[in-house]
Short mmCIF file of C-alpha atoms and ligand atoms in Angstrom, two decimals:
data_model
loop_
_atom_site.label_atom_id
_atom_site.label_comp_id
_atom_site.label_asym_id
_atom_site.label_seq_id
_atom_site.Cartn_x
_atom_site.Cartn_y
_atom_site.Cartn_z
CA UNK A 1 -11.78 19.00 12.66
CA UNK A 2 -9.03 17.74 14.90
CA UNK A 3 -5.67 17.50 13.21
CA UNK A 4 -3.52 14.51 13.90
CA UNK A 5 -0.25 15.59 15.49
CA UNK A 6 2.26 13.20 13.99
CA UNK A 7 5.23 14.99 15.52
CA UNK A 8 4.11 13.59 18.86
CA UNK A 9 4.78 10.01 17.78
CA UNK A 10 8.46 9.11 18.26
CA UNK A 11 10.01 8.03 14.96
CA UNK A 12 12.54 5.66 16.50
CA UNK A 13 11.47 3.67 19.56
CA UNK A 14 14.00 1.35 21.22
CA UNK A 15 13.10 -1.22 23.85
CA UNK A 16 15.18 -3.18 26.35
CA UNK A 17 13.03 -6.29 26.81
CA UNK A 18 13.92 -7.17 30.38
CA UNK A 19 12.28 -9.59 32.82
CA UNK A 20 11.56 -12.76 30.81
CA UNK A 21 13.50 -15.08 33.12
CA UNK A 22 12.06 -13.44 36.21
CA UNK A 23 8.52 -13.77 34.85
CA UNK A 24 9.02 -17.51 34.34
CA UNK A 25 10.56 -18.01 37.78
CA UNK A 26 7.62 -16.19 39.39
CA UNK A 27 5.31 -18.72 37.73
CA UNK A 28 7.51 -21.65 38.75
CA UNK A 29 8.29 -22.33 35.09
CA UNK A 30 11.63 -22.86 33.32
CA UNK A 31 13.30 -19.65 32.06
CA UNK A 32 12.79 -20.62 28.45
CA UNK A 33 9.01 -20.32 28.90
CA UNK A 34 9.65 -16.69 29.78
CA UNK A 35 11.58 -16.17 26.55
CA UNK A 36 8.77 -17.90 24.65
CA UNK A 37 6.17 -15.56 26.21
CA UNK A 38 8.52 -12.66 25.52
CA UNK A 39 8.24 -13.47 21.84
CA UNK A 40 4.46 -13.05 22.01
CA UNK A 41 5.01 -9.64 23.60
CA UNK A 42 7.29 -8.78 20.65
CA UNK A 43 4.40 -9.63 18.33
CA UNK A 44 1.91 -7.46 20.26
CA UNK A 45 4.20 -4.45 20.57
CA UNK A 46 5.39 -4.65 16.95
CA UNK A 47 1.79 -4.64 15.74
CA UNK A 48 0.82 -1.65 17.88
CA UNK A 49 3.97 0.37 17.09
CA UNK A 50 3.38 -0.13 13.38
CA UNK A 51 -0.28 0.94 13.76
CA UNK A 52 0.80 4.09 15.58
CA UNK A 53 3.15 5.18 12.80
CA UNK A 54 6.50 4.45 14.45
CA UNK A 55 9.19 4.37 11.74
CA UNK A 56 11.80 2.20 13.46
CA UNK A 57 11.30 -0.18 16.38
CA UNK A 58 14.60 -1.47 17.75
CA UNK A 59 14.44 -4.40 20.17
CA UNK A 60 17.41 -5.39 22.34
CA UNK A 61 17.25 -9.17 22.03
CA UNK A 62 20.77 -10.31 22.95
CA UNK A 63 23.70 -8.30 24.26
CA UNK A 64 27.38 -9.14 23.85
CA UNK A 65 27.38 -9.72 27.63
CA UNK A 66 24.63 -12.38 27.42
CA UNK A 67 27.25 -14.98 26.36
CA UNK A 68 28.07 -15.23 30.07
CA UNK A 69 24.74 -16.99 30.73
CA UNK A 70 24.60 -20.79 31.09
CA UNK A 71 25.47 -22.49 27.74
CA UNK A 72 22.06 -24.19 27.62
CA UNK A 73 20.22 -20.88 27.84
CA UNK A 74 22.55 -19.24 25.27
CA UNK A 75 21.87 -22.12 22.91
CA UNK A 76 18.11 -21.70 23.38
CA UNK A 77 18.30 -17.94 22.81
CA UNK A 78 20.30 -18.44 19.60
CA UNK A 79 17.42 -20.55 18.22
CA UNK A 80 14.81 -17.88 18.93
CA UNK A 81 15.31 -15.79 15.77
CA UNK A 82 14.69 -18.98 13.74
CA UNK A 83 11.49 -19.72 15.67
CA UNK A 84 10.43 -16.08 15.54
CA UNK A 85 10.65 -15.83 11.76
CA UNK A 86 9.08 -19.26 11.16
CA UNK A 87 6.04 -17.98 12.98
CA UNK A 88 5.87 -14.28 12.18
CA UNK A 89 7.16 -13.60 8.66
CA UNK A 90 3.66 -13.93 7.09
CA UNK A 91 2.34 -11.40 9.62
CA UNK A 92 5.26 -9.04 8.96
CA UNK A 93 4.58 -9.24 5.21
CA UNK A 94 0.91 -8.53 5.75
CA UNK A 95 1.77 -5.42 7.78
CA UNK A 96 4.42 -4.25 5.30
CA UNK A 97 7.14 -4.43 8.00
CA UNK A 98 10.81 -4.67 7.03
CA UNK A 99 13.23 -6.67 9.16
CA UNK A 100 16.71 -5.38 9.96
CA UNK A 101 19.43 -6.49 12.35
CA UNK A 102 22.31 -4.68 14.05
CA UNK A 103 25.03 -6.49 15.94
CA UNK A 104 28.15 -8.56 15.51
CA UNK A 105 28.24 -11.74 13.50
CA UNK A 106 31.01 -13.43 15.48
CA UNK A 107 29.94 -16.46 17.56
CA UNK A 108 26.38 -16.44 16.12
CA UNK A 109 25.59 -19.92 14.76
CA UNK A 110 25.38 -20.17 10.95
CA UNK A 111 21.80 -21.43 11.02
CA UNK A 112 20.72 -18.37 13.04
CA UNK A 113 22.53 -15.98 10.69
CA UNK A 114 20.90 -17.72 7.75
CA UNK A 115 17.38 -17.33 9.19
CA UNK A 116 17.94 -13.64 9.89
CA UNK A 117 19.38 -12.95 6.41
CA UNK A 118 16.48 -14.84 4.85
CA UNK A 119 13.90 -12.75 6.71
CA UNK A 120 15.70 -9.53 5.78
CA UNK A 121 15.71 -10.66 2.14
CA UNK A 122 12.02 -11.67 2.24
CA UNK A 123 10.92 -8.31 3.64
CA UNK A 124 13.40 -5.99 1.91
CA UNK A 125 10.79 -4.40 -0.36
CA UNK A 126 8.41 -3.59 2.49
CA UNK A 127 7.97 0.15 2.95
CA UNK A 128 6.34 0.35 6.40
CA UNK A 129 7.96 0.19 9.83
CA UNK A 130 11.46 -1.23 10.23
CA UNK A 131 11.62 -3.93 12.90
CA UNK A 132 15.25 -3.73 13.91
CA UNK A 133 16.70 -6.43 16.18
CA UNK A 134 19.80 -5.63 18.20
CA UNK A 135 21.24 -9.13 18.33
CA UNK A 136 24.70 -9.83 19.75
CA UNK A 137 24.95 -6.05 20.07
CA UNK A 138 27.13 -3.94 22.38
CA UNK A 139 27.38 -0.15 22.32
CA UNK A 140 31.02 0.17 23.29
CA UNK A 141 32.08 -2.47 20.74
CA UNK A 142 30.17 -0.54 18.10
CA UNK A 143 32.08 2.64 18.96
CA UNK A 144 35.42 0.77 18.96
CA UNK A 145 34.69 -0.72 15.54
CA UNK A 146 33.69 2.67 14.11
CA UNK A 147 36.84 4.25 15.55
CA UNK A 148 39.06 1.60 13.96
CA UNK A 149 37.46 2.04 10.53
CA UNK A 150 37.81 5.81 10.70
CA UNK A 151 41.45 5.57 11.85
CA UNK A 152 42.13 3.21 8.97
CA UNK A 153 40.71 5.71 6.48
CA UNK A 154 42.86 8.49 7.89
CA UNK A 155 45.94 6.25 7.74
CA UNK A 156 45.17 5.39 4.10
CA UNK A 157 44.71 9.09 3.28
CA UNK A 158 41.09 8.40 2.26
CA UNK A 159 39.95 11.14 4.63
CA UNK A 160 41.61 14.02 6.43
CA UNK A 161 41.70 14.30 10.24
CA UNK A 162 39.50 17.39 9.93
CA UNK A 163 36.83 15.43 8.06
CA UNK A 164 36.00 13.65 11.31
CA UNK A 165 32.79 15.16 12.64
CA UNK A 166 29.54 13.89 14.16
CA UNK A 167 28.02 13.10 10.82
CA UNK A 168 31.05 11.04 9.76
CA UNK A 169 31.04 9.11 13.03
CA UNK A 170 27.30 8.48 12.66
CA UNK A 171 27.97 7.08 9.21
CA UNK A 172 30.25 4.43 10.74
CA UNK A 173 27.70 3.22 13.31
CA UNK A 174 25.73 0.01 12.81
CA UNK A 175 22.55 2.10 12.66
CA UNK A 176 23.72 3.86 9.48
CA UNK A 177 21.26 1.81 7.37
CA UNK A 178 18.33 3.25 9.37
CA UNK A 179 18.93 6.71 7.94
CA UNK A 180 17.23 9.18 8.50
CA UNK A 181 16.08 7.57 11.77
CA UNK A 182 19.44 6.57 13.31
CA UNK A 183 18.83 8.47 16.53
CA UNK A 184 16.58 6.97 19.19
CA UNK A 185 13.71 9.28 20.20
CA UNK A 186 12.19 7.14 22.91
CA UNK A 187 13.85 4.42 25.00
CA UNK A 188 11.66 2.00 26.94
CA UNK A 189 12.89 -0.54 29.48
CA UNK A 190 10.70 -3.10 31.20
CA UNK A 191 10.93 -4.84 34.58
CA UNK A 192 11.88 -1.88 36.77
CA UNK A 193 15.58 -1.64 35.97
CA UNK A 194 16.65 1.93 35.22
CA UNK A 195 19.90 1.71 33.28
CA UNK A 196 21.15 1.76 29.68
CA UNK A 197 23.23 -1.45 29.80
CA UNK A 198 25.48 -0.64 26.82
CA UNK A 199 22.52 -0.20 24.46
CA UNK A 200 22.87 2.27 21.54
CA UNK A 201 25.18 4.60 23.49
CA UNK A 202 25.73 7.10 20.66
CA UNK A 203 22.16 6.96 19.33
CA UNK A 204 20.49 7.58 22.71
CA UNK A 205 22.25 10.93 23.22
CA UNK A 206 18.99 12.95 23.28
CA UNK A 207 16.32 10.27 23.76
CA UNK A 208 13.52 10.37 26.30
CA UNK A 209 13.47 7.45 28.76
CA UNK A 210 10.48 5.46 29.98
CA UNK A 211 10.71 2.78 32.65
CA UNK A 212 7.94 0.27 33.30
CA UNK A 213 7.65 -2.00 36.32
CA UNK A 214 6.00 -4.66 34.15
CA UNK A 215 8.03 -7.68 33.12
CA UNK A 216 8.49 -7.99 29.35
CA UNK A 217 6.07 -10.96 28.89
CA UNK A 218 3.39 -8.77 30.53
CA UNK A 219 3.88 -5.99 27.97
CA UNK A 220 0.89 -5.31 25.68
CA UNK A 221 -0.11 -2.88 22.95
CA UNK A 222 -1.97 -0.84 25.56
CA UNK A 223 1.17 -0.54 27.69
CA UNK A 224 3.00 0.79 24.63
CA UNK A 225 0.17 3.31 24.13
CA UNK A 226 0.58 4.43 27.74
CA UNK A 227 4.29 4.98 27.15
CA UNK A 228 3.60 6.88 23.91
CA UNK A 229 1.16 9.12 25.77
CA UNK A 230 3.89 9.95 28.29
CA UNK A 231 6.26 10.79 25.41
CA UNK A 232 3.68 13.11 23.89
CA UNK A 233 3.58 15.18 27.07
CA UNK A 234 7.31 15.84 27.16
CA UNK A 235 9.16 18.86 25.82
CA UNK A 236 12.34 17.88 24.08
CA UNK A 237 15.09 20.47 24.16
CA UNK A 238 18.17 18.73 22.76
CA UNK A 239 20.28 20.64 25.26
CA UNK A 240 18.90 24.04 24.23
CA UNK A 241 16.58 26.26 26.25
C1 V07 B 1 14.35 -13.30 22.08
C2 V07 B 1 12.06 -13.12 23.03
C3 V07 B 1 11.77 -11.67 23.30
C4 V07 B 1 12.17 -11.24 24.69
C5 V07 B 1 13.65 -11.15 24.89
C6 V07 B 1 14.36 -12.45 25.23
C7 V07 B 1 13.92 -13.63 24.48
C8 V07 B 1 13.00 -12.35 19.02
C9 V07 B 1 14.33 -12.47 18.68
C10 V07 B 1 14.93 -12.20 17.40
C11 V07 B 1 16.27 -11.83 17.32
C12 V07 B 1 16.86 -11.52 16.11
C13 V07 B 1 16.09 -11.56 14.99
C14 V07 B 1 14.76 -11.93 15.04
C15 V07 B 1 14.18 -12.23 16.25
C16 V07 B 1 14.95 -12.89 19.84
C17 V07 B 1 16.60 -13.47 21.30
C18 V07 B 1 15.70 -13.56 22.32
C19 V07 B 1 18.02 -13.75 21.54
F1 V07 B 1 16.63 -11.26 13.81
N1 V07 B 1 12.82 -12.64 20.28
N2 V07 B 1 14.00 -12.98 20.81
N3 V07 B 1 16.25 -13.13 20.06
N4 V07 B 1 13.47 -13.38 23.13
#
């Protein structure tokens, strides 16, 4: 009998969903159609990741730098979580998937925050995969915020300077609630760009990278399987020999 090798499935997969606007432009469609199609790709990939036994799937939906886009597009993007949950919460419930969000609340419209909190509340008892959206997220801001909180604790004599270690810093990151899966095992980026773009800087310290030429709306469950196969064939060393 063949034994299933679960260690070969990455526990925490993170994806930079790039190429939605470009996909739309290639089709001569408005950019928002690309974002709309991108949402269908989120559905496909979430379903497959959950079937494969991934514990946490983090999706980079909106970076702190994305505010520099045209106001119209920013406004449209801010509505997407609302649309996403209106459509997909029943499916997430059915698949026992829990919703989580990491990012900064500032500048996010109240109605968007409300929709996200509602979905987190609705799915909080689900025990399967965590679908974690990085929304208004930036890696350097996260590190700055953690540093400030730690400095404050030292100043208030709540902790000693020598209590600061990797585990304490990790506990002040936005990913703390994902414990024990805070670290990314496998980072995927679509649309041919090969850079990290301020995404989970601390958490990607030892992750394996996978770059696909496909634009995000072209991503399917089978493409995820292809990436997972590539992961399986790698030897992770965490800096050791
Ligand atoms: C967005 C669709 C997917 C491709 C990337 C760009 C467009 C889902 C969300 C979302 C965010 C937070 C949340 C629930 C869902 C989303 C943005 C863009 C900004 F709690 N898709 N999606 N957010 N796109």
